[in-house]
PDB file of C-alpha atoms and ligand atoms in Angstrom:
ATOM      1  CA  MET A 263      17.445  31.135  29.380  1.00 88.00           C
ATOM      2  CA  THR A 264      16.867  28.987  26.280  1.00 94.00           C
ATOM      3  CA  ARG A 265      14.273  26.276  26.101  1.00 94.00           C
ATOM      4  CA  GLN A 266      16.939  23.623  26.368  1.00 96.00           C
ATOM      5  CA  GLU A 267      18.687  25.275  29.302  1.00 96.00           C
ATOM      6  CA  ASN A 268      15.378  25.129  31.199  1.00 96.00           C
ATOM      7  CA  LEU A 269      14.818  21.460  30.299  1.00 97.00           C
ATOM      8  CA  VAL A 270      18.299  20.322  31.436  1.00 97.00           C
ATOM      9  CA  LYS A 271      18.178  22.046  34.858  1.00 96.00           C
ATOM     10  CA  ALA A 272      19.062  19.463  37.514  1.00 95.00           C
ATOM     11  CA  SER A 273      15.725  19.863  39.235  1.00 94.00           C
ATOM     12  CA  HIS A 274      13.601  19.537  36.046  1.00 96.00           C
ATOM     13  CA  LEU A 275      11.673  16.397  35.191  1.00 97.00           C
ATOM     14  CA  ILE A 276      10.221  16.402  31.699  1.00 98.00           C
ATOM     15  CA  ASP A 277       6.439  16.098  31.722  1.00 98.00           C
ATOM     16  CA  MET A 278       3.540  16.572  29.317  1.00 98.00           C
ATOM     17  CA  THR A 279       3.620  20.385  29.730  1.00 98.00           C
ATOM     18  CA  ASP A 280       7.044  20.317  28.001  1.00 98.00           C
ATOM     19  CA  VAL A 281       5.690  18.455  24.987  1.00 98.00           C
ATOM     20  CA  ILE A 282       4.496  20.653  22.164  1.00 98.00           C
ATOM     21  CA  ARG A 283       1.459  19.580  20.143  1.00 98.00           C
ATOM     22  CA  GLU A 284       0.570  19.462  16.459  1.00 98.00           C
ATOM     23  CA  GLY A 285       0.149  22.899  14.996  1.00 97.00           C
ATOM     24  CA  ASN A 286       3.393  24.107  16.572  1.00 98.00           C
ATOM     25  CA  PRO A 287       5.686  24.971  13.655  1.00 98.00           C
ATOM     26  CA  THR A 288       8.750  23.365  15.293  1.00 98.00           C
ATOM     27  CA  LEU A 289       7.201  19.941  14.558  1.00 98.00           C
ATOM     28  CA  ARG A 290       7.406  20.720  10.840  1.00 98.00           C
ATOM     29  CA  GLU A 291      11.001  21.865  10.777  1.00 98.00           C
ATOM     30  CA  VAL A 292      13.991  19.816   9.710  1.00 98.00           C
ATOM     31  CA  ALA A 293      15.971  19.752  12.942  1.00 98.00           C
ATOM     32  CA  SER A 294      19.692  20.615  13.039  1.00 98.00           C
ATOM     33  CA  ASP A 295      22.416  18.005  13.490  1.00 98.00           C
ATOM     34  CA  VAL A 296      23.991  18.262  16.943  1.00 98.00           C
ATOM     35  CA  THR A 297      27.625  19.303  16.977  1.00 98.00           C
ATOM     36  CA  LEU A 298      30.305  16.790  17.952  1.00 98.00           C
ATOM     37  CA  PRO A 299      31.733  16.082  20.394  1.00 98.00           C
ATOM     38  CA  LEU A 300      28.391  16.242  22.175  1.00 98.00           C
ATOM     39  CA  SER A 301      27.854  19.134  24.549  1.00 98.00           C
ATOM     40  CA  ASP A 302      26.934  18.442  28.187  1.00 97.00           C
ATOM     41  CA  GLU A 303      23.569  20.086  27.453  1.00 98.00           C
ATOM     42  CA  ASP A 304      22.809  17.616  24.632  1.00 98.00           C
ATOM     43  CA  ILE A 305      23.882  14.625  26.699  1.00 98.00           C
ATOM     44  CA  ILE A 306      21.734  15.713  29.658  1.00 98.00           C
ATOM     45  CA  LEU A 307      18.743  16.404  27.455  1.00 98.00           C
ATOM     46  CA  GLY A 308      19.058  12.883  26.041  1.00 98.00           C
ATOM     47  CA  GLU A 309      19.152  11.402  29.541  1.00 98.00           C
ATOM     48  CA  LYS A 310      16.099  13.349  30.615  1.00 98.00           C
ATOM     49  CA  MET A 311      14.218  12.275  27.529  1.00 98.00           C
ATOM     50  CA  LEU A 312      14.911   8.682  28.444  1.00 98.00           C
ATOM     51  CA  ASP A 313      13.888   9.387  32.085  1.00 98.00           C
ATOM     52  CA  PHE A 314      10.610  10.775  30.751  1.00 98.00           C
ATOM     53  CA  LEU A 315       9.918   7.550  28.816  1.00 98.00           C
ATOM     54  CA  ARG A 316      10.808   5.409  31.833  1.00 97.00           C
ATOM     55  CA  ASN A 317       8.508   7.485  34.049  1.00 97.00           C
ATOM     56  CA  SER A 318       5.733   7.327  31.463  1.00 98.00           C
ATOM     57  CA  GLN A 319       5.844   3.514  31.486  1.00 96.00           C
ATOM     58  CA  ASP A 320       5.690   3.198  35.233  1.00 96.00           C
ATOM     59  CA  PRO A 321       1.998   3.180  36.116  1.00 96.00           C
ATOM     60  CA  VAL A 322       2.407   4.826  39.528  1.00 97.00           C
ATOM     61  CA  THR A 323       4.805   7.546  38.366  1.00 97.00           C
ATOM     62  CA  ALA A 324       2.841   8.128  35.189  1.00 97.00           C
ATOM     63  CA  GLU A 325      -0.353   8.624  37.173  1.00 97.00           C
ATOM     64  CA  LYS A 326       1.360  10.960  39.653  1.00 97.00           C
ATOM     65  CA  MET A 327       2.998  13.060  36.941  1.00 97.00           C
ATOM     66  CA  GLY A 328       0.070  12.900  34.508  1.00 97.00           C
ATOM     67  CA  LEU A 329       2.104  11.293  31.747  1.00 98.00           C
ATOM     68  CA  ARG A 330       0.882   9.507  28.653  1.00 97.00           C
ATOM     69  CA  GLY A 331       2.790   6.319  28.095  1.00 96.00           C
ATOM     70  CA  GLY A 332       5.406   6.541  25.394  1.00 97.00           C
ATOM     71  CA  VAL A 333       8.150   4.415  23.799  1.00 97.00           C
ATOM     72  CA  GLY A 334       9.860   7.216  21.922  1.00 98.00           C
ATOM     73  CA  LEU A 335      10.471  10.955  22.163  1.00 98.00           C
ATOM     74  CA  ALA A 336      12.248  13.381  19.824  1.00 98.00           C
ATOM     75  CA  ALA A 337      13.810  16.711  20.838  1.00 98.00           C
ATOM     76  CA  PRO A 338      11.628  18.711  18.418  1.00 98.00           C
ATOM     77  CA  GLN A 339       8.657  17.544  20.496  1.00 98.00           C
ATOM     78  CA  LEU A 340      10.208  19.525  23.338  1.00 98.00           C
ATOM     79  CA  ASP A 341      10.552  22.562  21.025  1.00 98.00           C
ATOM     80  CA  VAL A 342      14.278  21.899  20.662  1.00 98.00           C
ATOM     81  CA  SER A 343      14.963  21.603  16.958  1.00 98.00           C
ATOM     82  CA  LYS A 344      17.907  19.182  17.144  1.00 98.00           C
ATOM     83  CA  LYS A 345      18.422  15.646  15.908  1.00 98.00           C
ATOM     84  CA  ILE A 346      18.156  13.931  19.276  1.00 98.00           C
ATOM     85  CA  ILE A 347      15.805  11.016  19.824  1.00 98.00           C
ATOM     86  CA  ALA A 348      15.223   8.620  22.739  1.00 98.00           C
ATOM     87  CA  CYS A 349      13.683   5.177  22.394  1.00 98.00           C
ATOM     88  CA  LEU A 350      12.614   2.900  25.217  1.00 97.00           C
ATOM     89  CA  VAL A 351      10.864  -0.198  24.003  1.00 96.00           C
ATOM     90  CA  PRO A 352       9.935  -2.815  26.605  1.00 93.00           C
ATOM     91  CA  LYS A 353      10.394  -6.473  25.567  1.00 87.00           C
ATOM     92  CA  ASP A 354       6.934  -7.346  26.679  1.00 72.00           C
ATOM     93  CA  LEU A 355       4.619  -4.482  25.848  1.00 60.00           C
ATOM     94  CA  GLU A 356       1.753  -6.233  27.597  1.00 52.00           C
ATOM     95  CA  SER A 357       3.526  -6.745  30.940  1.00 55.00           C
ATOM     96  CA  GLU A 358       2.228  -5.046  34.040  1.00 57.00           C
ATOM     97  CA  GLY A 359       4.309  -2.656  36.108  1.00 58.00           C
ATOM     98  CA  ALA A 360       7.664  -1.038  35.444  1.00 58.00           C
ATOM     99  CA  PRO A 361      10.005  -3.264  33.498  1.00 54.00           C
ATOM    100  CA  ALA A 362      13.469  -4.150  34.853  1.00 57.00           C
ATOM    101  CA  ASN A 363      16.516  -2.629  33.187  1.00 55.00           C
ATOM    102  CA  ASP A 364      17.241  -5.620  30.945  1.00 69.00           C
ATOM    103  CA  ALA A 365      13.613  -5.764  29.871  1.00 87.00           C
ATOM    104  CA  TYR A 366      13.984  -3.529  26.825  1.00 92.00           C
ATOM    105  CA  THR A 367      14.642  -4.365  23.194  1.00 93.00           C
ATOM    106  CA  LEU A 368      15.737  -0.762  22.734  1.00 96.00           C
ATOM    107  CA  ALA A 369      16.806   1.727  25.385  1.00 96.00           C
ATOM    108  CA  THR A 370      18.909   4.356  23.664  1.00 97.00           C
ATOM    109  CA  VAL A 371      19.483   7.987  23.005  1.00 98.00           C
ATOM    110  CA  MET A 372      20.549   8.583  19.415  1.00 98.00           C
ATOM    111  CA  TYR A 373      22.128  11.724  18.034  1.00 98.00           C
ATOM    112  CA  ASN A 374      21.974  12.610  14.335  1.00 98.00           C
ATOM    113  CA  ALA A 375      20.180   9.319  13.590  1.00 98.00           C
ATOM    114  CA  LYS A 376      19.529   8.569   9.943  1.00 98.00           C
ATOM    115  CA  ILE A 377      18.378   5.709   7.775  1.00 98.00           C
ATOM    116  CA  VAL A 378      21.237   4.529   5.583  1.00 98.00           C
ATOM    117  CA  SER A 379      19.423   1.610   3.929  1.00 98.00           C
ATOM    118  CA  HIS A 380      16.056  -0.061   4.024  1.00 98.00           C
ATOM    119  CA  SER A 381      14.076  -3.027   2.753  1.00 98.00           C
ATOM    120  CA  VAL A 382      11.910  -2.806  -0.342  1.00 97.00           C
ATOM    121  CA  GLN A 383       9.162  -4.347   1.789  1.00 98.00           C
ATOM    122  CA  ASP A 384       6.868  -1.943   3.704  1.00 98.00           C
ATOM    123  CA  ALA A 385       5.349  -2.602   7.086  1.00 98.00           C
ATOM    124  CA  ALA A 386       2.782  -1.031   9.388  1.00 98.00           C
ATOM    125  CA  LEU A 387       1.619  -1.610  12.961  1.00 98.00           C
ATOM    126  CA  ALA A 388      -1.750  -3.387  13.006  1.00 97.00           C
ATOM    127  CA  ASP A 389      -3.075  -0.965  15.659  1.00 96.00           C
ATOM    128  CA  GLY A 390      -1.800   2.169  13.921  1.00 97.00           C
ATOM    129  CA  GLU A 391       0.358   4.688  15.717  1.00 98.00           C
ATOM    130  CA  GLY A 392      -0.035   7.429  18.335  1.00 97.00           C
ATOM    131  CA  CYS A 393       2.095  10.367  19.239  1.00 98.00           C
ATOM    132  CA  LEU A 394       2.608  12.378  22.414  1.00 98.00           C
ATOM    133  CA  SER A 395       2.272  15.511  20.309  1.00 98.00           C
ATOM    134  CA  VAL A 396      -1.082  14.428  18.872  1.00 98.00           C
ATOM    135  CA  ASP A 397      -4.066  14.522  21.243  1.00 97.00           C
ATOM    136  CA  ARG A 398      -6.433  12.601  19.006  1.00 97.00           C
ATOM    137  CA  GLU A 399      -6.672   9.184  17.407  1.00 96.00           C
ATOM    138  CA  VAL A 400      -5.719   8.985  13.763  1.00 97.00           C
ATOM    139  CA  PRO A 401      -6.704   5.550  12.535  1.00 97.00           C
ATOM    140  CA  GLY A 402      -4.951   3.837   9.609  1.00 98.00           C
ATOM    141  CA  TYR A 403      -1.787   1.982   8.646  1.00 98.00           C
ATOM    142  CA  VAL A 404       1.312   4.135   8.984  1.00 98.00           C
ATOM    143  CA  VAL A 405       3.343   2.773   6.060  1.00 98.00           C
ATOM    144  CA  ARG A 406       7.040   2.442   6.882  1.00 98.00           C
ATOM    145  CA  HIS A 407      10.040   0.359   5.813  1.00 98.00           C
ATOM    146  CA  ALA A 408       9.813  -3.174   7.228  1.00 98.00           C
ATOM    147  CA  ARG A 409      13.582  -3.191   7.913  1.00 98.00           C
ATOM    148  CA  VAL A 410      16.058  -0.361   8.266  1.00 98.00           C
ATOM    149  CA  THR A 411      19.749   0.129   8.892  1.00 98.00           C
ATOM    150  CA  ILE A 412      20.400   3.307  10.816  1.00 98.00           C
ATOM    151  CA  GLU A 413      23.494   5.191  11.792  1.00 98.00           C
ATOM    152  CA  TYR A 414      23.745   7.449  14.759  1.00 98.00           C
ATOM    153  CA  ILE A 415      26.114   8.883  17.390  1.00 98.00           C
ATOM    154  CA  ASP A 416      25.669   7.469  20.877  1.00 98.00           C
ATOM    155  CA  LYS A 417      26.092   9.405  24.170  1.00 97.00           C
ATOM    156  CA  ASN A 418      29.810   8.510  24.180  1.00 98.00           C
ATOM    157  CA  ASN A 419      30.390  10.168  20.790  1.00 98.00           C
ATOM    158  CA  GLU A 420      30.722   6.788  19.105  1.00 98.00           C
ATOM    159  CA  LYS A 421      29.306   6.160  15.692  1.00 98.00           C
ATOM    160  CA  LYS A 422      26.913   3.205  15.714  1.00 98.00           C
ATOM    161  CA  ARG A 423      25.148   1.208  13.026  1.00 98.00           C
ATOM    162  CA  LEU A 424      22.039  -0.755  13.874  1.00 98.00           C
ATOM    163  CA  LYS A 425      19.750  -3.059  11.918  1.00 98.00           C
ATOM    164  CA  LEU A 426      16.130  -3.005  13.017  1.00 98.00           C
ATOM    165  CA  LYS A 427      12.966  -4.799  12.128  1.00 97.00           C
ATOM    166  CA  GLY A 428       9.520  -5.263  13.620  1.00 96.00           C
ATOM    167  CA  TYR A 429       8.194  -2.944  16.279  1.00 96.00           C
ATOM    168  CA  ASP A 430      11.608  -1.384  17.039  1.00 97.00           C
ATOM    169  CA  ALA A 431      12.024  -0.373  13.423  1.00 98.00           C
ATOM    170  CA  MET A 432       8.633   1.349  13.482  1.00 98.00           C
ATOM    171  CA  VAL A 433       9.417   3.298  16.679  1.00 98.00           C
ATOM    172  CA  VAL A 434      12.796   4.493  15.436  1.00 98.00           C
ATOM    173  CA  GLN A 435      11.366   5.556  12.074  1.00 98.00           C
ATOM    174  CA  HIS A 436       8.570   7.461  13.870  1.00 98.00           C
ATOM    175  CA  GLU A 437      11.212   9.363  15.964  1.00 98.00           C
ATOM    176  CA  ILE A 438      13.607   9.981  13.075  1.00 98.00           C
ATOM    177  CA  ASP A 439      10.601  11.399  11.164  1.00 98.00           C
ATOM    178  CA  HIS A 440      10.107  13.932  13.968  1.00 98.00           C
ATOM    179  CA  THR A 441      13.639  15.232  13.341  1.00 98.00           C
ATOM    180  CA  ASN A 442      12.684  15.751   9.715  1.00 98.00           C
ATOM    181  CA  GLY A 443       9.380  17.530  10.298  1.00 98.00           C
ATOM    182  CA  ILE A 444       7.230  14.489   9.435  1.00 98.00           C
ATOM    183  CA  MET A 445       4.158  13.433  11.435  1.00 98.00           C
ATOM    184  CA  PHE A 446       3.009   9.816  11.520  1.00 98.00           C
ATOM    185  CA  TYR A 447      -0.287  10.584   9.783  1.00 98.00           C
ATOM    186  CA  ASP A 448       1.618  11.948   6.781  1.00 98.00           C
ATOM    187  CA  ARG A 449       2.317   8.259   6.023  1.00 98.00           C
ATOM    188  CA  ILE A 450      -1.347   7.110   6.209  1.00 98.00           C
ATOM    189  CA  ASN A 451      -3.076   6.605   2.857  1.00 97.00           C
ATOM    190  CA  GLU A 452      -5.486   9.533   2.703  1.00 95.00           C
ATOM    191  CA  THR A 453      -8.177   7.938   0.573  1.00 96.00           C
ATOM    192  CA  ASN A 454      -7.959   4.443   2.059  1.00 96.00           C
ATOM    193  CA  PRO A 455      -6.263   4.513   5.490  1.00 98.00           C
ATOM    194  CA  PHE A 456      -6.248   0.716   5.749  1.00 97.00           C
ATOM    195  CA  ALA A 457      -5.031  -0.050   2.236  1.00 95.00           C
ATOM    196  CA  VAL A 458      -2.533  -2.902   2.173  1.00 95.00           C
ATOM    197  CA  LYS A 459      -0.043  -2.759  -0.671  1.00 89.00           C
ATOM    198  CA  ASP A 460       1.219  -6.065  -2.106  1.00 89.00           C
ATOM    199  CA  GLY A 461       3.649  -7.674   0.296  1.00 94.00           C
ATOM    200  CA  MET A 462       3.199  -5.132   3.054  1.00 97.00           C
ATOM    201  CA  LEU A 463       3.859  -6.617   6.497  1.00 98.00           C
ATOM    202  CA  ILE A 464       1.264  -5.986   9.190  1.00 97.00           C
ATOM    203  CA  ILE A 465       2.903  -6.104  12.626  1.00 96.00           C
ATOM    204  CA  GLU A 466       0.591  -7.373  15.342  1.00 90.00           C
TER     205      GLU A 466
HETATM  206 ZN1   ZN B  51       5.520  11.208  17.761  1.00 76.15          ZN
END
């Protein structure tokens, strides 16, 4: 049975034991585009990735399943080298408890997502970034595009185009990076991790 066949079994819930960590070569590969129309396997994997994020954000479920909270997950993190990403960004990141269904700014599985244009302006999250595949803190500004336009295929095989800014733009860029073998700390200035280039937006 392939890795993906195991992950998409009806009885399987993705948990932290499915998430590979830095050092695993899959995280450094450029993942393959998924073939269209989408296979059932790729659709189910996407759903399960979103389920994982939902579970990870529910304090009770997360505790029970031993999950670290996450807002994004990419298939390469599950050792499946395909361009599949899931993003689940709650509207109010500070809110307590599991958010209701309409409480997300982004709740999507994206296939073959790519950046088609971006702002000249850069941006970084004030608190830096973390990653489910990185079991340590790496402080510093992760320098990304402040605004991006992305294209992807949705779960219904429809081509979508989306403009993103702010936190959502950072999350999606982090996940697209995973499908290109890039880790968040690759984008931190090595000599001065908190360097702020002229005009760079710091997102609180
Ligand atoms: Zn990550």
